[in-house]
Coordinates of C-alpha atoms in Angstrom, one line a residue:
M1 CA 3.7 30.3 57.5
T2 CA 1.8 29.1 55.2
L3 CA -0.5 26.7 56.7
K4 CA -2.0 25.1 53.5
E5 CA 1.5 23.5 53.1
H6 CA 0.2 21.5 55.9
K7 CA -0.3 17.8 54.6
L8 CA -3.0 16.0 56.7
K9 CA -2.2 12.0 56.7
I10 CA -5.3 9.6 58.0
G11 CA -4.2 6.4 57.5
N12 CA -3.2 5.0 54.0
I13 CA -4.8 8.9 53.1
E14 CA -3.6 12.2 52.6
A15 CA -4.9 15.8 52.1
K16 CA -2.6 18.2 50.5
V17 CA -4.8 20.9 52.7
P18 CA -5.5 20.6 56.0
L19 CA -9.2 21.1 55.0
L20 CA -12.0 19.3 55.6
Q21 CA -15.1 20.9 54.6
G22 CA -18.3 20.6 57.1
G23 CA -21.9 18.8 56.0
M24 CA -24.3 20.8 55.1
G25 CA -27.8 19.0 54.8
V26 CA -29.9 19.6 53.1
G27 CA -28.7 19.4 49.6
I28 CA -26.1 22.1 50.7
S29 CA -23.0 20.4 49.9
L30 CA -23.6 17.9 47.9
G31 CA -21.5 16.5 44.8
N32 CA -20.8 19.5 43.1
L33 CA -19.4 21.6 46.1
A34 CA -17.9 18.7 47.5
G35 CA -16.4 18.0 44.9
A36 CA -14.9 21.4 44.5
V37 CA -13.0 20.8 47.2
A38 CA -11.8 17.9 47.0
K39 CA -9.8 19.0 43.4
A40 CA -8.6 22.4 46.1
G41 CA -7.2 19.7 48.4
G42 CA -9.1 20.2 51.3
I43 CA -11.8 17.2 52.0
G44 CA -15.0 17.2 49.9
V45 CA -17.9 16.3 52.2
I46 CA -21.4 15.0 50.9
S47 CA -24.6 15.8 53.6
A48 CA -27.1 12.7 53.1
A49 CA -29.8 14.2 54.5
Q50 CA -32.1 14.0 53.0
I51 CA -29.9 13.9 50.2
G52 CA -32.6 12.4 47.1
F53 CA -35.4 15.5 47.8
R54 CA -35.1 15.9 44.1
E55 CA -35.5 12.3 42.9
A56 CA -38.8 12.1 41.1
D57 CA -40.5 8.7 44.2
F58 CA -38.6 11.2 47.5
D59 CA -42.5 11.9 49.0
T60 CA -43.4 7.9 47.7
D61 CA -40.0 6.7 49.1
T62 CA -37.9 8.9 50.9
K63 CA -34.9 5.3 51.4
A64 CA -34.9 4.9 47.6
A65 CA -34.4 8.5 46.6
N66 CA -31.4 8.7 48.9
L67 CA -29.8 5.4 48.2
R68 CA -29.7 5.9 44.9
A69 CA -28.9 9.7 45.0
I70 CA -25.8 8.8 47.4
K71 CA -24.3 7.4 44.7
K72 CA -25.5 10.3 42.2
E73 CA -23.8 12.5 44.3
Y74 CA -20.8 10.5 44.6
E75 CA -20.2 10.2 41.5
K76 CA -20.5 13.4 40.5
A77 CA -18.0 15.0 43.5
R78 CA -15.4 12.1 42.0
A79 CA -15.8 13.4 38.1
I80 CA -14.6 16.8 39.3
A81 CA -11.9 15.8 42.1
P82 CA -10.8 12.5 40.4
D83 CA -7.7 11.8 43.3
G84 CA -9.1 14.2 45.9
I85 CA -11.0 12.6 48.7
I86 CA -14.8 12.4 48.9
G87 CA -16.7 12.0 51.9
F88 CA -20.0 11.8 53.7
N89 CA -21.8 13.2 56.5
L90 CA -23.3 10.9 58.2
M91 CA -26.2 11.4 60.6
V92 CA -26.6 9.3 63.7
A93 CA -29.7 10.5 64.3
M94 CA -31.0 10.2 61.3
R95 CA -33.6 6.9 60.0
H96 CA -31.9 4.2 58.5
Y97 CA -28.8 5.3 58.9
E98 CA -26.9 2.2 58.7
E99 CA -28.3 1.1 55.2
Y100 CA -27.1 5.5 53.9
V101 CA -23.6 4.2 56.0
R102 CA -23.1 1.2 54.0
A103 CA -25.1 3.0 50.5
A104 CA -22.1 5.6 51.2
I105 CA -19.1 2.8 51.6
D106 CA -20.1 1.1 48.2
A107 CA -20.6 4.5 46.4
G108 CA -16.8 4.6 47.0
A109 CA -16.5 6.9 49.7
D110 CA -13.1 7.6 51.1
I111 CA -14.3 9.0 55.0
I112 CA -17.4 8.8 57.0
I113 CA -17.9 11.7 59.2
S114 CA -21.0 10.9 61.7
G115 CA -22.5 13.1 64.1
A116 CA -25.4 13.7 65.5
G117 CA -25.8 11.1 67.8
L118 CA -22.6 9.5 68.4
P119 CA -21.6 6.8 65.8
T120 CA -21.3 3.8 68.9
E121 CA -21.6 1.2 66.0
L122 CA -20.0 2.6 62.8
P123 CA -16.9 0.8 62.7
R124 CA -19.9 -3.0 63.5
I125 CA -21.3 -0.8 59.9
A126 CA -18.1 -0.8 58.4
G127 CA -16.8 -4.3 58.3
E128 CA -14.0 -4.7 56.7
S129 CA -13.6 -2.0 54.7
E130 CA -10.9 0.1 53.9
V131 CA -13.5 3.3 54.2
K132 CA -12.1 5.9 57.0
L133 CA -14.0 6.8 60.4
A134 CA -14.5 10.3 61.5
P135 CA -16.7 10.4 64.4
I136 CA -17.9 14.1 65.7
V137 CA -17.7 15.5 69.6
S138 CA -18.0 18.8 71.1
T139 CA -17.1 17.9 75.2
D140 CA -13.8 15.9 76.1
K141 CA -16.7 13.8 78.2
S142 CA -18.5 12.4 74.1
A143 CA -15.4 11.6 73.3
K144 CA -13.6 9.7 76.3
V145 CA -17.3 7.7 75.6
I146 CA -16.8 6.7 72.2
L147 CA -12.6 6.0 72.5
R148 CA -13.7 3.8 75.1
Y149 CA -16.1 2.1 73.4
W150 CA -14.7 1.6 69.9
G151 CA -11.2 0.6 72.2
K152 CA -13.6 -2.0 73.8
K153 CA -15.4 -3.4 71.2
Y154 CA -13.9 -2.9 68.5
G155 CA -10.1 -3.1 69.2
R156 CA -10.0 -0.2 66.8
M157 CA -9.5 4.1 67.7
P158 CA -11.7 6.7 65.3
D159 CA -9.5 7.3 61.6
L160 CA -10.3 10.6 62.8
L161 CA -11.7 12.2 65.4
V162 CA -13.9 16.2 64.4
I163 CA -13.7 18.8 67.5
E164 CA -17.0 20.3 66.4
G165 CA -17.2 24.2 69.0
P166 CA -20.3 26.2 70.2
K167 CA -20.2 28.7 66.9
A168 CA -21.0 26.1 64.6
G169 CA -23.8 25.9 62.3
G170 CA -26.6 23.9 61.9
H171 CA -27.4 21.6 65.0
L172 CA -25.2 22.1 68.1
G173 CA -24.1 18.7 70.5
F174 CA -24.4 21.7 74.0
T175 CA -27.5 21.8 75.5
R176 CA -28.1 25.9 76.3
E177 CA -26.8 25.8 79.6
Q178 CA -23.4 24.6 77.5
L179 CA -23.5 27.1 75.3
C180 CA -24.0 30.0 78.4
E181 CA -20.9 28.2 79.6
Y182 CA -19.0 29.0 76.1
G183 CA -19.8 32.9 75.9
I184 CA -22.5 32.1 73.2
G185 CA -25.9 33.8 73.8
L186 CA -29.0 33.2 72.9
S187 CA -29.9 35.9 71.0
G188 CA -26.9 34.1 68.8
E189 CA -24.1 36.7 69.6
T190 CA -20.6 35.1 70.3
A191 CA -17.7 36.4 73.2
E192 CA -14.4 35.6 72.6
D193 CA -12.9 33.6 75.5
P194 CA -10.9 31.5 76.1
A195 CA -13.7 28.8 77.5
Y196 CA -13.9 26.5 75.0
D197 CA -10.0 26.8 73.9
K198 CA -9.4 24.6 77.1
E199 CA -12.7 22.0 76.1
V200 CA -10.7 21.6 73.2
K201 CA -7.0 21.5 75.3
K202 CA -8.4 18.7 77.5
L203 CA -10.2 17.1 74.6
L204 CA -6.9 16.7 72.7
D205 CA -5.0 15.4 76.6
T206 CA -7.5 12.4 75.6
V207 CA -6.1 11.5 72.4
K208 CA -3.1 11.5 73.6
E209 CA -4.3 8.9 76.2
Y210 CA -5.6 6.4 73.5
E211 CA -2.9 6.8 71.7
E212 CA -0.3 5.8 73.9
R213 CA -3.1 2.6 74.4
Y214 CA -3.4 2.0 71.6
Q215 CA 0.0 2.8 69.6
C216 CA -2.4 4.8 66.8
R217 CA -1.9 7.9 65.6
I218 CA -5.7 9.6 65.7
P219 CA -5.3 13.1 64.1
T220 CA -8.3 16.0 65.1
A221 CA -10.1 18.9 63.4
L222 CA -11.5 21.5 65.2
G223 CA -14.7 23.1 63.1
G224 CA -17.0 25.6 64.7
G225 CA -16.9 29.8 64.0
I226 CA -13.9 29.5 62.0
E227 CA -14.6 32.6 59.1
N228 CA -10.4 34.0 58.5
R229 CA -7.4 33.1 58.4
K230 CA -6.6 34.1 62.1
Q231 CA -9.0 31.5 63.5
A232 CA -7.3 29.2 61.5
M233 CA -4.2 29.5 62.7
H234 CA -5.5 30.5 66.2
A235 CA -6.8 26.4 66.5
F236 CA -3.7 25.1 64.9
S237 CA -2.2 26.7 67.7
L238 CA -3.8 24.5 70.3
G239 CA -2.9 21.4 68.8
V240 CA -5.3 20.3 66.3
D241 CA -4.3 19.4 62.8
A242 CA -6.4 20.2 61.1
I243 CA -9.8 22.4 60.3
Q244 CA -13.0 22.0 59.9
V245 CA -14.6 24.7 58.0
A246 CA -18.3 24.8 56.0
T247 CA -20.7 28.6 56.7
R248 CA -18.0 29.9 54.6
F249 CA -17.7 27.6 51.4
V250 CA -22.0 28.3 51.1
T251 CA -21.5 31.7 49.7
T252 CA -19.0 29.9 47.2
E253 CA -19.7 29.5 43.2
E254 CA -19.9 26.5 43.7
C255 CA -22.0 25.6 46.7
D256 CA -24.9 22.9 45.9
A257 CA -27.6 25.3 47.3
D258 CA -30.3 28.1 45.6
V259 CA -28.4 31.3 44.7
R260 CA -31.2 33.1 46.9
Y261 CA -29.7 30.7 50.2
K262 CA -26.3 32.4 49.5
E263 CA -28.5 35.8 49.7
A264 CA -29.4 35.6 52.7
Y265 CA -26.1 35.0 54.6
I266 CA -25.2 37.7 52.3
K267 CA -27.5 40.0 53.4
A268 CA -27.8 38.8 57.0
G269 CA -27.1 40.5 59.3
K270 CA -25.2 40.0 63.3
E271 CA -28.7 40.8 64.6
D272 CA -29.9 38.4 62.4
I273 CA -28.4 35.5 64.1
A274 CA -30.4 34.1 66.4
I275 CA -29.9 30.2 68.3
V276 CA -33.4 28.6 67.7
K277 CA -34.7 24.9 68.6
S278 CA -35.2 22.1 66.0
P279 CA -39.0 20.7 66.3
V280 CA -37.0 17.7 67.8
G281 CA -35.8 19.8 70.5
M282 CA -31.7 20.3 69.3
P283 CA -30.2 24.1 69.7
G284 CA -28.9 24.8 67.0
R285 CA -27.9 28.3 65.2
A286 CA -29.8 30.5 61.7
I287 CA -30.7 32.9 60.4
M288 CA -34.0 35.4 62.1
N289 CA -36.2 35.3 59.2
P290 CA -40.6 35.8 58.7
F291 CA -40.4 31.7 59.2
M292 CA -38.2 31.7 61.9
K293 CA -39.4 34.9 63.7
K294 CA -43.6 32.5 63.3
V295 CA -42.0 29.7 65.4
M296 CA -40.3 31.5 67.6
A297 CA -44.1 32.8 68.4
G298 CA -45.5 29.3 68.5
E299 CA -47.4 29.8 65.6
K300 CA -47.3 25.5 63.8
I301 CA -46.4 25.1 61.0
S302 CA -48.4 22.7 58.7
H303 CA -46.1 20.3 56.8
S304 CA -45.8 17.6 54.1
P305 CA -46.6 13.8 54.7
C306 CA -43.7 12.7 57.4
H307 CA -40.4 11.5 55.3
G308 CA -38.9 9.9 58.2
C309 CA -35.6 11.7 58.1
L310 CA -35.5 11.8 62.2
H311 CA -36.1 8.9 65.2
N312 CA -37.0 10.9 68.1
C313 CA -39.6 13.1 65.7
R314 CA -43.0 12.7 66.4
P315 CA -45.0 14.6 63.3
A316 CA -48.5 15.4 65.1
E317 CA -46.2 16.8 68.1
I318 CA -43.6 19.0 65.9
P319 CA -44.0 22.9 65.4
Y320 CA -42.7 22.3 61.9
C321 CA -40.7 19.9 59.9
I322 CA -37.3 19.7 59.3
T323 CA -37.4 18.0 56.1
D324 CA -39.9 20.4 54.8
A325 CA -37.5 23.8 55.9
L326 CA -34.6 22.7 55.2
I327 CA -35.6 21.4 51.4
H328 CA -36.9 25.0 51.1
A329 CA -33.7 26.6 51.9
A330 CA -31.7 24.6 49.2
K331 CA -34.5 25.6 46.9
G332 CA -33.8 29.1 47.5
E333 CA -37.7 29.6 49.3
V334 CA -35.3 31.4 51.9
D335 CA -39.3 33.0 53.5
D336 CA -40.5 30.0 54.2
A337 CA -36.9 28.7 55.5
L338 CA -34.7 26.9 58.1
L339 CA -31.6 28.3 57.6
F340 CA -29.2 27.9 59.7
C341 CA -25.4 29.1 59.3
G342 CA -22.9 29.7 61.0
A343 CA -21.7 32.1 64.1
Y344 CA -20.2 34.6 61.8
A345 CA -22.4 33.6 58.8
Y346 CA -23.7 38.4 58.3
K347 CA -19.3 38.8 57.9
A348 CA -20.2 37.3 54.1
K349 CA -20.5 40.0 51.8
G350 CA -20.1 38.3 48.1
L351 CA -19.9 35.5 46.0
E352 CA -16.2 33.5 45.9
T353 CA -14.9 30.7 44.4
V354 CA -13.8 27.7 46.5
K355 CA -10.1 28.3 46.3
E356 CA -10.3 31.8 47.0
V357 CA -11.5 30.3 50.3
V358 CA -9.3 28.0 51.0
D359 CA -6.7 30.7 49.9
S360 CA -8.0 33.2 52.6
L361 CA -8.0 30.8 55.2
L362 CA -4.6 28.9 54.8
V363 CA -2.1 31.0 52.6
E364 CA -0.6 33.5 54.4
R365 CA -0.9 37.2 52.5
V366 CA 2.5 38.9 51.6

């Protein structure tokens, strides 16, 4: 079975392969990676999180720098994949979220993927634009909230629903208690059990209910811990239409991150992957390094003046600045960085191309 032959139809647009590249900020999935994935037939995704960190005025006018970079990175991706599908990942938790969404639409985005909070107002912000809207959910409960709300308030359904599981990288849409329920230990190890599969199936039943109610098709993508073809096939066997993959694309030649960030994945062992706490209190998955060991030991890391990234951040109280830590990561300053990663980052053995990753996930070996 060649999964690559299964196209992903989202309204009036169609991805040649059923693969969505996960958004990775700060500076990990920008125009180069998104363009390469789109060129390979998938959906390339640019993360808008502090996207303007390399702009000259980032420290003095962060919002202007980010808005300018949204257009620049989109144009970079579009030049690589003139006919590909290119989108943006925008976190609801970001300050100026509405302005960033509008900037992505104005730039020409085909699709907006939005999580880190429920994007209840995304249809209002998108207005009459033809951009496709894809909320990220992690549980059946959150799916019901967004489907009910969008249906009641806007009379519409998502163009794509992204289901992000507990083995994903970066911030996770689960409490620590939920992670344990799904077999995820706080040291980051993962259990191969069907607990989350049951949640996915329940969620897909909810999607069917709303498809019937609104007489529409709501395609779904499942992400989190999809590292090889067997895992991809398992995801499709649950009934989703596509997979979302992020970590595998970090160690590609085309990824926008510094090579030292990529090498941190390649050097990491299974024991180095851990569940950590972000400055705003959310659990996330990252590689343990000197920086994170200091944080876990209770040390408070001095930081730059606030760049206004997240709504619920209190600069005077945080143990470290997530913007600073992620910029260090993107620049390859790995000992001073927050190295977000997925559950199987330690399986990376060397650099690959985007095409090699796509084929390894979706093409049967003969």
